[in-house]
Amino acid sequence: MPTTEKEYNGYLIDQLRLLKRIEAVTKDKEALEVIAFEREFIEQKLYQKPPLLDR
């Protein structure tokens, strides 16, 4: 079943929220670096130009 852009963006936002919650409870520097790295990739997908509908 195809996913709409709105649904896909919702999944990405959920992933960002999960990373933020994990970040709030960890003190491990290496884990925080991995979280920041993953956040960059998720944000690239979320804010990509052109949006999925323009393809």
CSV table of C-alpha atoms in Angstrom, one decimal:
chain,number,residue,atom,x,y,z
A,1,MET,CA,0.0,0.0,0.0
A,2,PRO,CA,1.5,3.3,-1.0
A,3,THR,CA,2.3,5.8,1.8
A,4,THR,CA,1.2,9.4,1.3
A,5,GLU,CA,3.7,12.2,1.9
A,6,LYS,CA,1.8,13.3,5.0
A,7,GLU,CA,2.0,9.8,6.5
A,8,TYR,CA,5.7,9.5,5.6
A,9,ASN,CA,6.4,12.8,7.3
A,10,GLY,CA,4.5,11.7,10.3
A,11,TYR,CA,6.7,8.6,10.6
A,12,LEU,CA,9.8,10.8,10.3
A,13,ILE,CA,8.5,13.2,13.0
A,14,ASP,CA,7.8,10.2,15.2
A,15,GLN,CA,11.4,9.0,14.7
A,16,LEU,CA,12.7,12.5,15.7
A,17,ARG,CA,10.6,12.5,18.8
A,18,LEU,CA,11.9,9.1,19.8
A,19,LEU,CA,15.5,10.3,19.4
A,20,LYS,CA,14.8,13.3,21.5
A,21,ARG,CA,13.4,11.1,24.3
A,22,ILE,CA,16.4,8.8,24.2
A,23,GLU,CA,18.7,11.8,24.2
A,24,ALA,CA,17.0,13.2,27.3
A,25,VAL,CA,17.8,10.1,29.3
A,26,THR,CA,21.3,9.2,28.1
A,27,LYS,CA,24.6,10.5,29.3
A,28,ASP,CA,26.8,8.5,27.0
A,29,LYS,CA,28.7,10.8,24.7
A,30,GLU,CA,29.1,8.2,22.0
A,31,ALA,CA,25.3,7.5,22.0
A,32,LEU,CA,24.6,11.2,21.8
A,33,GLU,CA,26.9,11.5,18.7
A,34,VAL,CA,25.0,8.6,17.0
A,35,ILE,CA,21.7,10.3,17.8
A,36,ALA,CA,22.9,13.5,16.3
A,37,PHE,CA,24.1,11.6,13.2
A,38,GLU,CA,20.8,9.8,12.8
A,39,ARG,CA,18.8,13.1,13.3
A,40,GLU,CA,20.6,14.7,10.4
A,41,PHE,CA,19.5,11.9,8.0
A,42,ILE,CA,15.9,12.0,9.2
A,43,GLU,CA,15.8,15.8,8.9
A,44,GLN,CA,17.2,15.5,5.3
A,45,LYS,CA,14.4,13.2,4.4
A,46,LEU,CA,11.8,15.3,6.2
A,47,TYR,CA,12.8,18.6,4.6
A,48,GLN,CA,13.9,17.3,1.2
A,49,LYS,CA,13.4,19.4,-1.9
A,50,PRO,CA,11.5,18.7,-4.0
A,51,PRO,CA,8.9,17.0,-1.9
A,52,LEU,CA,7.8,13.4,-2.7
A,53,LEU,CA,4.7,14.6,-4.6
A,54,ASP,CA,6.8,16.5,-7.2
A,55,ARG,CA,8.7,13.4,-8.4
